[in-house]
Short mmCIF file of C-alpha atoms and ligand atoms in Angstrom, two decimals:
data_model
loop_
_atom_site.label_atom_id
_atom_site.label_comp_id
_atom_site.label_asym_id
_atom_site.label_seq_id
_atom_site.Cartn_x
_atom_site.Cartn_y
_atom_site.Cartn_z
CA MET A 227 20.62 -248.53 132.57
CA LYS A 228 19.96 -245.49 130.50
CA LEU A 229 16.32 -246.28 129.89
CA THR A 230 15.60 -247.38 133.40
CA ALA A 231 16.94 -244.00 134.74
CA ILE A 232 14.83 -242.12 132.27
CA PHE A 233 11.83 -244.28 133.02
CA ALA A 234 12.25 -243.49 136.77
CA ILE A 235 12.08 -239.67 136.00
CA LEU A 236 9.04 -240.26 133.90
CA ILE A 237 7.24 -242.26 136.60
CA PHE A 238 8.32 -239.48 139.05
CA SER A 239 6.84 -236.77 137.05
CA PHE A 240 3.62 -238.82 136.45
CA ASN A 241 3.11 -239.39 140.05
CA THR A 242 3.77 -235.86 140.76
CA LEU A 243 1.04 -234.77 138.45
CA ALA A 244 -1.45 -237.45 139.62
CA GLN A 245 -1.03 -236.47 143.37
CA ARG A 246 -1.53 -232.84 142.85
CA GLU A 247 -5.21 -233.49 141.93
CA HIS A 248 -6.77 -233.26 145.32
CA GLY A 249 -9.72 -231.12 145.44
CA VAL A 250 -8.17 -228.49 147.68
CA ARG A 251 -6.50 -225.55 146.09
CA PRO A 252 -3.42 -224.10 147.90
CA THR A 253 -3.87 -221.02 149.98
CA GLU A 254 -2.66 -217.63 148.62
CA THR A 255 1.07 -216.61 148.75
CA GLY A 256 2.54 -213.73 146.82
CA GLY A 257 0.72 -211.79 144.24
CA PRO A 258 0.37 -208.09 143.83
CA LEU A 259 2.35 -206.44 146.68
CA LYS A 260 0.04 -204.34 148.72
CA PHE A 261 1.19 -200.78 149.62
CA GLU A 262 1.24 -201.67 153.37
CA GLN A 263 3.61 -204.54 152.53
CA ALA A 264 5.85 -202.54 150.23
CA VAL A 265 6.48 -199.91 153.01
CA PHE A 266 8.92 -202.05 154.90
CA ASP A 267 11.84 -204.44 154.36
CA VAL A 268 12.14 -207.44 156.66
CA LEU A 269 15.59 -207.77 158.17
CA ASP A 270 14.91 -210.80 160.54
CA TYR A 271 12.25 -213.20 161.81
CA ASP A 272 12.78 -214.94 164.98
CA VAL A 273 10.22 -217.70 165.33
CA ALA A 274 9.73 -219.51 168.63
CA LEU A 275 7.28 -222.31 168.63
CA ASN A 276 6.04 -224.84 171.23
CA VAL A 277 4.88 -227.71 169.17
CA ASP A 278 2.58 -230.36 170.66
CA PRO A 279 2.10 -233.44 168.62
CA ARG A 280 -0.54 -234.82 170.92
CA ALA A 281 -2.82 -231.78 170.79
CA LYS A 282 -1.78 -231.04 167.26
CA THR A 283 -1.18 -227.46 168.16
CA ILE A 284 1.51 -224.83 167.95
CA ALA A 285 1.93 -221.80 170.27
CA GLY A 286 4.68 -219.22 170.32
CA THR A 287 6.01 -215.79 169.53
CA THR A 288 7.41 -214.41 166.24
CA THR A 289 9.48 -211.30 166.53
CA MET A 290 9.92 -209.50 162.97
CA THR A 291 12.59 -206.76 162.63
CA ALA A 292 12.25 -204.59 159.60
CA ARG A 293 13.24 -201.23 158.15
CA THR A 294 10.79 -198.56 157.03
CA VAL A 295 11.37 -197.88 153.20
CA ILE A 296 8.26 -195.61 152.69
CA PRO A 297 6.90 -193.41 155.51
CA THR A 298 3.96 -195.26 157.15
CA ASN A 299 1.94 -195.69 160.34
CA THR A 300 0.45 -198.98 158.91
CA ILE A 301 1.86 -202.22 158.00
CA MET A 302 0.21 -205.55 156.81
CA LEU A 303 1.50 -209.06 157.73
CA ASP A 304 -0.13 -212.52 156.92
CA LEU A 305 -1.10 -215.07 159.48
CA ASP A 306 -3.35 -217.87 158.72
CA GLY A 307 -6.97 -217.65 160.14
CA ALA A 308 -6.32 -220.85 162.07
CA MET A 309 -4.02 -219.17 164.42
CA THR A 310 -5.22 -216.78 167.14
CA ILE A 311 -3.24 -213.77 168.28
CA THR A 312 -3.13 -213.13 172.05
CA LYS A 313 -0.68 -210.29 172.17
CA LEU A 314 0.87 -207.90 169.68
CA THR A 315 3.51 -205.34 170.77
CA ASP A 316 6.44 -203.50 169.38
CA GLY A 317 8.63 -204.89 172.11
CA ARG A 318 7.80 -202.15 174.52
CA GLY A 319 4.02 -201.52 174.37
CA ASP A 320 0.92 -202.98 172.82
CA LEU A 321 0.08 -202.04 169.19
CA LYS A 322 -3.36 -201.52 167.82
CA TYR A 323 -4.04 -204.30 165.23
CA GLU A 324 -6.75 -206.30 163.49
CA HIS A 325 -6.42 -209.99 162.49
CA LYS A 326 -8.99 -210.77 159.77
CA ASP A 327 -9.22 -212.86 156.71
CA GLY A 328 -5.60 -214.15 157.23
CA LYS A 329 -4.18 -210.70 157.36
CA ILE A 330 -2.86 -208.67 160.29
CA TRP A 331 -3.16 -204.85 160.01
CA ILE A 332 -0.98 -203.11 162.43
CA TRP A 333 -1.21 -199.36 163.30
CA PHE A 334 1.84 -197.50 164.85
CA PRO A 335 1.13 -194.40 167.03
CA MET A 336 3.39 -192.27 165.06
CA THR A 337 4.39 -192.35 161.29
CA LYS A 338 7.65 -194.37 160.90
CA GLN A 339 10.13 -192.43 158.86
CA VAL A 340 12.50 -193.83 156.10
CA GLY A 341 15.16 -196.02 157.80
CA ASP A 342 13.20 -196.34 161.20
CA GLU A 343 13.16 -199.63 162.76
CA ILE A 344 9.89 -201.51 162.64
CA LYS A 345 9.58 -204.31 165.38
CA THR A 346 6.60 -206.58 165.83
CA VAL A 347 6.25 -209.15 168.66
CA ILE A 348 3.40 -211.40 168.00
CA THR A 349 2.20 -214.11 170.45
CA TYR A 350 -0.11 -216.67 168.93
CA SER A 351 -1.39 -220.17 168.95
CA GLY A 352 -3.69 -222.58 167.18
CA SER A 353 -4.00 -225.89 165.23
CA PRO A 354 -2.18 -225.15 161.88
CA LYS A 355 -3.61 -226.26 158.63
CA VAL A 356 -2.74 -229.95 157.97
CA ALA A 357 -1.15 -230.47 154.60
CA PRO A 358 -3.76 -232.20 152.34
CA ASN A 359 -1.17 -233.16 149.66
CA PRO A 360 2.29 -232.27 150.72
CA PRO A 361 4.63 -230.92 149.49
CA TRP A 362 2.40 -229.37 146.61
CA ILE A 363 -0.62 -228.44 148.76
CA GLY A 364 1.05 -227.86 152.08
CA GLY A 365 0.80 -227.23 155.72
CA ILE A 366 1.85 -229.33 158.79
CA MET A 367 2.18 -233.15 158.88
CA TRP A 368 1.74 -234.95 162.13
CA ALA A 369 3.26 -238.28 160.90
CA LYS A 370 4.74 -241.29 162.64
CA THR A 371 8.06 -242.96 162.03
CA PRO A 372 8.02 -246.76 161.24
CA SER A 373 8.64 -247.34 164.90
CA GLY A 374 5.75 -245.19 165.95
CA ALA A 375 7.50 -242.08 167.18
CA ASP A 376 6.16 -238.60 166.29
CA TRP A 377 7.48 -237.19 163.00
CA ILE A 378 6.46 -233.63 162.41
CA SER A 379 7.04 -231.79 159.25
CA VAL A 380 6.15 -228.56 157.49
CA ALA A 381 6.05 -227.83 153.68
CA LEU A 382 4.24 -224.66 152.53
CA GLN A 383 5.93 -223.34 149.40
CA ASN A 384 2.74 -223.03 147.33
CA ASP A 385 0.74 -221.98 150.41
CA GLY A 386 2.92 -219.43 152.38
CA ALA A 387 4.86 -219.51 155.62
CA ASP A 388 1.95 -217.57 157.19
CA LEU A 389 0.44 -221.03 157.96
CA ILE A 390 2.85 -221.31 160.86
CA PHE A 391 4.15 -217.82 161.61
CA PRO A 392 3.25 -214.11 160.87
CA CYS A 393 5.18 -212.86 157.98
CA LYS A 394 5.22 -210.65 154.99
CA ASP A 395 3.99 -213.40 152.76
CA HIS A 396 5.69 -212.38 149.50
CA PRO A 397 8.79 -213.81 147.66
CA SER A 398 10.28 -210.28 147.11
CA ASP A 399 11.27 -209.97 150.82
CA LYS A 400 13.65 -212.54 152.12
CA PRO A 401 14.94 -211.63 155.66
CA ALA A 402 18.83 -211.34 155.86
CA THR A 403 18.67 -213.59 158.82
CA ALA A 404 16.26 -215.80 160.65
CA SER A 405 16.17 -217.81 163.90
CA MET A 406 13.94 -220.68 164.96
CA HIS A 407 13.47 -222.07 168.59
CA ILE A 408 11.43 -225.05 168.33
CA THR A 409 10.23 -226.81 171.52
CA VAL A 410 9.28 -230.56 171.12
CA PRO A 411 8.76 -233.43 173.43
CA ASP A 412 12.02 -235.53 174.13
CA PRO A 413 13.49 -237.49 172.38
CA LEU A 414 12.42 -235.52 169.33
CA ILE A 415 15.06 -233.31 167.71
CA ALA A 416 13.76 -230.23 165.75
CA VAL A 417 15.80 -229.30 162.81
CA GLY A 418 15.77 -225.90 161.18
CA PRO A 419 17.84 -223.60 158.73
CA GLY A 420 21.45 -222.45 159.18
CA LYS A 421 23.49 -223.47 162.13
CA TYR A 422 22.47 -225.31 165.34
CA VAL A 423 22.69 -222.84 168.24
CA GLY A 424 21.94 -225.43 170.76
CA VAL A 425 19.34 -227.09 172.96
CA LYS A 426 17.60 -226.14 176.24
CA LYS A 427 16.04 -229.06 178.17
CA ALA A 428 12.97 -228.27 180.30
CA ALA A 429 11.81 -230.21 183.35
CA ASN A 430 8.59 -231.07 181.64
CA GLY A 431 10.04 -233.50 179.10
CA THR A 432 10.52 -231.17 176.31
CA SER A 433 13.58 -229.48 174.66
CA THR A 434 13.97 -226.35 172.77
CA HIS A 435 16.22 -226.63 169.66
CA SER A 436 17.42 -223.32 168.33
CA TRP A 437 18.76 -222.63 164.81
CA ARG A 438 20.22 -219.43 163.15
CA MET A 439 20.56 -218.86 159.47
CA THR A 440 22.72 -215.76 158.68
CA ASN A 441 22.10 -215.70 154.88
CA PRO A 442 18.86 -214.52 153.24
CA ILE A 443 16.28 -217.10 153.22
CA ALA A 444 12.79 -217.55 151.68
CA ASN A 445 9.88 -217.52 153.98
CA TYR A 446 8.88 -221.06 152.86
CA SER A 447 12.40 -222.36 153.93
CA ILE A 448 11.82 -221.01 157.61
CA VAL A 449 10.35 -224.34 158.61
CA PHE A 450 11.32 -227.24 160.94
CA ASN A 451 11.00 -231.01 161.02
CA ALA A 452 11.12 -233.00 164.14
CA ALA A 453 11.76 -236.76 164.75
CA PRO A 454 13.95 -238.79 166.97
CA TYR A 455 16.58 -238.07 164.35
CA LYS A 456 20.13 -239.44 164.26
CA LEU A 457 22.84 -237.22 162.92
CA ILE A 458 25.22 -238.19 160.22
CA GLU A 459 28.12 -235.68 160.07
CA ASP A 460 30.45 -235.45 157.13
CA GLN A 461 32.03 -232.82 154.98
CA VAL A 462 32.04 -231.91 151.33
CA ALA A 463 34.82 -230.43 149.25
CA THR A 464 34.01 -227.21 147.54
CA VAL A 465 35.47 -225.46 144.42
CA ALA A 466 35.69 -222.37 146.65
CA GLY A 467 38.53 -224.31 148.69
CA GLY A 468 38.09 -226.11 151.84
CA THR A 469 35.11 -228.08 152.92
CA ILE A 470 31.43 -227.52 153.84
CA PRO A 471 29.97 -229.23 156.85
CA LEU A 472 27.38 -231.83 155.93
CA LYS A 473 24.56 -232.62 158.41
CA PHE A 474 22.04 -235.27 157.55
CA TYR A 475 19.24 -235.74 160.15
CA ILE A 476 17.98 -239.26 159.38
CA LEU A 477 15.44 -241.61 160.95
CA PRO A 478 17.26 -244.22 163.09
CA GLU A 479 15.47 -246.91 161.21
CA ASN A 480 17.15 -245.71 158.04
CA PHE A 481 20.62 -244.92 159.41
CA ASP A 482 22.41 -247.49 157.51
CA LYS A 483 21.11 -246.07 154.17
CA GLY A 484 22.32 -242.54 155.01
CA ALA A 485 26.02 -243.04 153.96
CA LYS A 486 24.97 -243.80 150.25
CA LEU A 487 22.86 -240.64 150.03
CA VAL A 488 25.70 -238.62 151.54
CA GLU A 489 28.15 -240.00 148.87
CA GLU A 490 25.66 -239.34 146.10
CA THR A 491 25.14 -235.70 147.37
CA LYS A 492 28.92 -235.02 147.33
CA LYS A 493 28.75 -236.02 143.52
CA TYR A 494 25.90 -233.75 142.98
CA ASN A 495 27.68 -230.83 144.62
CA ALA A 496 30.74 -231.29 142.41
CA PHE A 497 28.28 -231.17 139.36
CA PHE A 498 26.39 -228.02 140.48
CA GLU A 499 29.77 -226.21 141.51
CA LYS A 500 31.19 -227.16 138.07
CA TYR A 501 28.33 -225.51 136.09
CA LEU A 502 27.21 -222.81 138.45
CA GLY A 503 29.84 -221.89 140.90
CA PRO A 504 30.35 -222.80 144.59
CA TYR A 505 27.65 -223.96 146.95
CA PRO A 506 26.15 -220.64 148.04
CA PHE A 507 25.56 -221.31 151.73
CA ARG A 508 28.85 -222.82 152.76
CA SER A 509 29.12 -220.44 155.74
CA GLN A 510 26.11 -222.23 157.13
CA LYS A 511 25.74 -225.92 156.20
CA LEU A 512 24.81 -228.43 153.57
CA GLY A 513 21.77 -229.86 155.40
CA ILE A 514 19.46 -232.74 154.62
CA VAL A 515 16.46 -233.88 156.80
CA GLU A 516 14.48 -236.89 156.25
CA THR A 517 10.71 -236.08 155.87
CA PRO A 518 7.37 -237.89 155.46
CA HIS A 519 6.66 -235.90 152.30
CA LEU A 520 8.62 -236.34 148.93
CA GLY A 521 10.91 -233.33 149.34
CA MET A 522 11.38 -229.52 149.21
CA GLU A 523 14.37 -227.29 148.65
CA HIS A 524 14.35 -225.85 152.11
CA SER A 525 17.66 -223.87 152.29
CA THR A 526 20.47 -225.59 154.26
CA ALA A 527 17.93 -228.19 155.47
CA ILE A 528 16.86 -230.03 152.22
CA ALA A 529 13.71 -232.09 152.82
CA TYR A 530 14.38 -235.56 151.64
CA GLY A 531 11.46 -238.13 151.49
CA ASN A 532 12.38 -240.32 148.53
CA LYS A 533 12.92 -243.39 150.74
CA TYR A 534 16.33 -244.16 149.39
CA LYS A 535 14.92 -245.14 145.92
CA PHE A 536 18.29 -245.02 144.06
CA ALA A 537 18.34 -245.80 140.41
CA PRO A 538 20.47 -248.90 139.48
CA ASP A 539 23.59 -246.48 138.99
CA GLY A 540 22.94 -245.03 142.44
CA PHE A 541 21.31 -241.72 141.35
CA ASP A 542 18.67 -240.25 143.53
CA SER A 543 16.59 -237.95 141.32
CA LEU A 544 14.82 -236.35 144.25
CA MET A 545 17.95 -235.50 146.25
CA PHE A 546 19.58 -234.15 143.04
CA HIS A 547 16.57 -231.98 142.18
CA GLU A 548 16.05 -230.43 145.69
CA TYR A 549 19.78 -229.80 146.17
CA GLY A 550 20.07 -228.09 142.77
CA HIS A 551 17.50 -225.57 144.22
CA GLU A 552 20.24 -224.20 146.61
CA TRP A 553 21.32 -222.47 143.39
CA TRP A 554 17.93 -222.09 141.45
CA ALA A 555 15.59 -220.89 144.21
CA ASN A 556 17.67 -220.21 147.31
CA LEU A 557 20.73 -218.37 145.75
CA VAL A 558 18.81 -216.97 142.85
CA THR A 559 15.22 -216.26 143.96
CA ALA A 560 12.25 -215.15 141.78
CA SER A 561 11.02 -211.81 143.09
CA ASP A 562 7.47 -212.76 142.18
CA TRP A 563 5.87 -216.09 141.53
CA ARG A 564 5.33 -215.13 137.91
CA ASP A 565 9.00 -216.24 137.50
CA PHE A 566 8.67 -219.53 139.29
CA TRP A 567 10.16 -221.21 136.25
CA ILE A 568 13.51 -219.72 137.04
CA HIS A 569 13.37 -222.17 140.06
CA GLU A 570 11.77 -225.31 138.53
CA GLY A 571 12.67 -224.94 134.74
CA PHE A 572 16.26 -224.09 135.46
CA GLN A 573 16.49 -227.05 137.89
CA SER A 574 14.67 -229.36 135.52
CA PHE A 575 17.26 -228.40 132.81
CA MET A 576 19.96 -229.34 135.38
CA ASP A 577 18.21 -232.59 136.09
CA THR A 578 18.32 -233.36 132.35
CA LEU A 579 21.90 -232.15 131.96
CA TRP A 580 22.96 -234.70 134.52
CA PHE A 581 22.19 -237.41 132.05
CA GLU A 582 24.69 -235.88 129.67
CA GLU A 583 27.33 -235.61 132.42
CA SER A 584 26.86 -239.16 133.66
CA LYS A 585 25.76 -241.12 130.61
CA GLY A 586 26.57 -239.05 127.54
CA LYS A 587 24.82 -236.68 125.13
CA GLU A 588 22.38 -239.26 123.55
CA ALA A 589 21.02 -239.83 127.09
CA TYR A 590 20.59 -236.14 127.49
CA PHE A 591 18.65 -235.83 124.12
CA THR A 592 16.42 -238.94 125.01
CA ALA A 593 15.63 -237.40 128.48
CA MET A 594 14.91 -233.98 127.06
CA LYS A 595 12.66 -235.41 124.26
CA ALA A 596 10.62 -237.40 126.89
CA ARG A 597 9.83 -234.15 128.61
CA ALA A 598 8.28 -232.68 125.50
CA LYS A 599 5.27 -235.12 125.72
CA GLY A 600 3.72 -233.42 128.72
CA PHE A 601 3.48 -229.72 127.69
CA ARG A 602 0.17 -228.06 128.09
CA ASN A 603 0.95 -224.74 126.58
CA MET A 604 -2.23 -223.23 128.20
CA GLN A 605 -0.56 -220.45 130.13
CA PRO A 606 2.79 -218.50 129.54
CA VAL A 607 5.77 -220.03 131.24
CA ALA A 608 6.78 -216.51 132.54
CA PRO A 609 3.68 -214.16 132.66
CA ARG A 610 4.35 -210.52 132.99
CA GLU A 611 1.77 -209.71 135.70
CA PRO A 612 2.26 -210.54 139.37
CA LYS A 613 1.01 -213.90 140.38
CA ILE A 614 0.12 -215.86 143.49
CA ALA A 615 2.03 -219.15 143.53
CA TYR A 616 -0.63 -221.51 142.61
CA GLN A 617 -1.78 -219.50 139.66
CA VAL A 618 1.70 -220.39 138.06
CA TYR A 619 2.15 -223.80 139.65
CA MET A 620 -1.32 -225.15 139.02
CA ALA A 621 -3.43 -225.21 135.91
CA GLU A 622 -6.15 -222.66 135.07
CA PRO A 623 -8.99 -222.28 135.75
CA ASP A 624 -9.55 -224.15 139.08
CA TYR A 625 -5.88 -224.61 140.07
CA LEU A 626 -6.19 -228.13 141.38
CA LYS A 627 -3.99 -229.95 138.99
CA SER A 628 -0.31 -229.06 138.22
CA ASP A 629 0.24 -227.13 135.01
CA GLY A 630 3.81 -228.64 134.86
CA ASP A 631 5.04 -226.33 132.14
CA ILE A 632 7.30 -224.25 134.53
CA TYR A 633 9.23 -227.56 134.87
CA GLY A 634 9.44 -229.36 131.60
CA LYS A 635 8.68 -226.64 129.13
CA GLY A 636 10.94 -224.32 131.07
CA ALA A 637 13.85 -226.80 130.72
CA TYR A 638 13.11 -227.28 127.14
CA VAL A 639 13.31 -223.53 126.46
CA LEU A 640 16.83 -223.56 127.94
CA HIS A 641 17.69 -226.56 125.77
CA THR A 642 16.45 -224.67 122.64
CA LEU A 643 18.37 -221.65 123.67
CA ARG A 644 21.47 -223.75 124.14
CA TYR A 645 21.19 -224.77 120.47
CA LEU A 646 20.53 -221.21 119.23
CA ILE A 647 23.49 -219.52 121.08
CA GLY A 648 25.83 -222.52 121.35
CA ASP A 649 27.30 -224.22 124.41
CA GLY A 650 30.04 -221.51 125.06
CA ALA A 651 27.59 -218.66 125.40
CA PHE A 652 24.95 -220.77 127.04
CA PHE A 653 26.91 -222.17 129.71
CA ARG A 654 28.50 -218.76 130.44
CA ALA A 655 24.96 -217.30 130.66
CA LEU A 656 23.85 -219.99 132.98
CA ARG A 657 26.75 -219.43 135.38
CA ARG A 658 26.29 -215.71 135.29
CA MET A 659 22.62 -216.11 136.06
CA ALA A 660 23.76 -218.06 139.18
CA TYR A 661 26.62 -215.51 139.95
CA PRO A 662 26.94 -212.44 137.89
CA THR A 663 30.49 -211.89 138.68
CA LYS A 664 33.41 -213.96 139.73
CA GLU A 665 33.80 -211.82 142.83
CA MET A 666 30.21 -212.87 143.99
CA GLU A 667 31.34 -216.44 143.95
CA THR A 668 33.59 -215.63 146.78
CA TRP A 669 30.97 -214.12 149.06
CA THR A 670 29.37 -216.00 151.89
CA ASP A 671 27.94 -213.39 154.05
CA GLY A 672 24.59 -213.26 152.25
CA ARG A 673 25.45 -210.59 149.54
CA GLN A 674 25.70 -213.51 147.02
CA ALA A 675 21.97 -214.08 147.21
CA ARG A 676 19.74 -212.21 144.74
CA LEU A 677 16.13 -211.61 143.64
CA VAL A 678 15.76 -211.97 139.93
CA ASN A 679 13.27 -211.96 137.11
CA THR A 680 13.05 -213.37 133.55
CA ASP A 681 14.30 -210.23 131.99
CA ASP A 682 17.65 -210.62 133.94
CA PHE A 683 18.29 -213.85 132.16
CA LEU A 684 17.41 -212.09 128.80
CA THR A 685 19.99 -209.50 129.63
CA ILE A 686 22.67 -212.06 130.43
CA ALA A 687 21.91 -214.27 127.57
CA GLU A 688 22.07 -211.43 125.06
CA ALA A 689 25.36 -210.30 126.64
CA GLU A 690 27.02 -213.61 126.41
CA SER A 691 25.73 -214.59 122.98
CA LYS A 692 25.90 -211.02 121.42
CA MET A 693 22.50 -211.83 119.80
CA GLU A 694 19.29 -210.11 120.09
CA LEU A 695 16.89 -212.60 121.83
CA ASP A 696 13.69 -210.56 122.56
CA TRP A 697 11.89 -212.72 119.99
CA PHE A 698 12.99 -215.92 121.54
CA PHE A 699 11.88 -214.99 125.04
CA GLU A 700 8.53 -213.54 123.63
CA MET A 701 7.67 -216.82 121.74
CA TYR A 702 8.54 -219.37 124.49
CA LEU A 703 7.99 -217.60 127.73
CA ARG A 704 5.60 -214.61 127.38
CA GLN A 705 2.77 -216.33 125.55
CA PRO A 706 1.65 -219.99 125.74
CA LYS A 707 1.39 -221.05 122.09
CA LEU A 708 4.23 -222.99 120.21
CA PRO A 709 5.43 -222.16 116.69
CA LYS A 710 5.04 -224.63 113.94
CA LEU A 711 7.33 -225.57 111.26
CA VAL A 712 5.85 -225.89 107.84
CA ALA A 713 7.93 -227.94 105.35
CA ALA A 714 7.04 -228.44 101.69
CA GLN A 715 9.23 -230.36 99.25
CA GLU A 716 9.23 -229.31 95.58
CA GLY A 717 11.29 -231.45 93.36
CA GLY A 718 14.81 -231.15 94.82
CA ILE A 719 14.03 -228.30 97.19
CA LEU A 720 12.71 -228.35 100.69
CA ASN A 721 11.00 -225.16 101.69
CA LEU A 722 10.75 -224.36 105.43
CA ARG A 723 8.87 -221.48 107.18
CA TRP A 724 7.58 -220.80 110.68
CA GLU A 725 3.88 -220.42 111.39
CA THR A 726 3.68 -218.34 114.57
CA PRO A 727 0.97 -217.15 116.86
CA ASN A 728 -0.06 -213.62 115.79
CA ASN A 729 2.70 -213.74 113.17
CA MET A 730 5.19 -213.16 115.88
CA PRO A 731 8.75 -212.91 114.48
CA PHE A 732 10.67 -216.11 114.91
CA PRO A 733 14.06 -216.32 113.03
CA MET A 734 14.84 -219.72 114.55
CA PRO A 735 17.27 -221.90 112.67
CA ILE A 736 16.79 -225.69 112.55
CA ASP A 737 18.70 -228.87 111.88
CA ILE A 738 17.82 -230.91 108.83
CA GLU A 739 19.20 -234.36 108.14
CA VAL A 740 19.34 -235.24 104.50
CA ALA A 741 20.69 -238.58 103.54
CA GLY A 742 22.51 -239.01 106.93
CA LYS A 743 24.02 -235.52 106.93
CA ILE A 744 22.94 -232.87 109.39
CA GLN A 745 22.95 -229.18 108.47
CA ARG A 746 21.77 -226.16 110.17
CA VAL A 747 19.38 -224.15 108.18
CA GLU A 748 18.59 -220.51 108.81
CA ILE A 749 14.81 -219.74 108.27
CA LYS A 750 14.67 -215.94 108.54
CA ASP A 751 12.43 -215.40 105.54
CA GLY A 752 11.70 -218.95 104.61
CA GLY A 753 14.50 -221.60 104.54
CA LYS A 754 15.46 -223.66 101.65
CA VAL A 755 17.34 -226.95 101.70
CA VAL A 756 18.60 -228.51 98.48
CA VAL A 757 17.96 -232.18 98.51
CA ALA A 758 19.33 -234.62 95.98
CA ALA A 759 16.57 -235.06 93.50
CA THR A 760 17.72 -238.11 91.90
CA GLU A 761 17.01 -240.82 94.57
CA ALA A 762 14.28 -239.44 97.07
CA PRO A 763 16.68 -239.29 100.17
CA SER A 764 15.44 -239.38 103.60
CA VAL A 765 14.81 -236.07 105.13
CA VAL A 766 14.57 -235.73 108.93
CA VAL A 767 13.75 -232.37 110.51
CA ASP A 768 15.63 -231.69 113.77
CA PRO A 769 16.55 -235.16 114.44
CA LYS A 770 18.20 -234.47 117.83
CA GLY A 771 15.04 -232.52 119.07
CA TRP A 772 16.77 -229.26 119.77
CA VAL A 773 13.99 -226.79 118.88
CA LEU A 774 10.72 -226.61 120.89
CA ARG A 775 7.91 -226.44 118.41
CA GLN A 776 4.36 -227.77 117.82
CA HIS A 777 4.21 -231.27 116.43
ZN1 LIG B 121 11.67 -228.18 142.25
#
């Protein structure tokens, strides 16, 4: 059972890597923030779209409400070049604008002062980019259900939400609230983030489904899925007290399989709440939507496309992974894609921790060791300079294949940190990274959500461990190369020292097993282990595989 489950994870990662090789690199999202983006703070997006699966077009209006934070008469939004703007106003009168190279430059007649409201009402239409390799290289999907009905999906994390609506295409600005009004042909149901507001039927055989999310939400989660969904309604107990409404929008063909996934998700919720604190969006819903692509962590409407491939023990690795992103991505969000590993590395660590929880410590060690085989060590896990998403997610220099290190290496870095600072400090740090204070665990009005970076975690880990950890973060996250442990045995003494890139300091201890006994050896200025000289005992360096290093 253990091996099968681990094998399933390996296959999953391998497919993931293979499928990303596609010849089309994602479009740009994030990167250095332009001045004309930094001057305003988005409060709300209201996205109304008429979606026509026959013509494969979308047409609609997006209203952005924002607040001026630096005086300006110019702002810049992103909207993919496949879309054509027909009208752009401030809600009262036309605004001067230029839509060029996927950017909209908008000029106001008078300089907006700090605190002034900025409103743009943009009407547009077009044939949105079709996703060449969703969810990794994204866009819209015009798929069909097994019974031949339209099944429309959107995934664009690595590409930016500007493929379907005009927005400030940068992770540092999550609107406090967002609404979607999606018009689709009957009997399709369009599912979006937050709470279902209701449906308006039109005489022409279409219906408009409205959703409203009143917690901060990343742009790439402001998406919809549409199909003739059936709804499974349930509820999940939360450590915060009471229950969370669970809504699973499932294809009618798979309705019977839904109950099992719901029961699994309840287990995962208990696991994440135990280690990280309460489900962050319990004022909204716990949402799952069946999608034609593998999956994505769309907040309160998790995209699930794993086709109910449960492991023999019932585990659904995809559902588990995407649901965990409600903490690592949706509650705690990297303010720049350079810190993408806080989403994927932290969640990959949780994926591996689940083995410890469900099958014991040895299963955890085995699963973590299996991760180490795929590291590329070509680019830092957490570079310091601003990055567009694909520069971090994909491998240099052509960005067509996944780099992968933000997943597996990120998880392994946390594993090694766990060894260094011990379980007590480590799990306290993990929880404080999710919710810095106990009080924040009680908030559901949106204040619980935070934008973070790698240094935040350094601060928290140092505070919880009372150790200086700069050297650890520098070695494993800020540059790509791994340290090498050099061991030389002379008679009855084993001498250990670290060989590091640019002679970086690296006072990392390591476990040594001599004749079946494990001891932790400090290697501050070269470590020494006394081994019994008499009968050539077996010496194993780091038998459990705690420390990330070059082999
Ligand atoms: Zn992920």
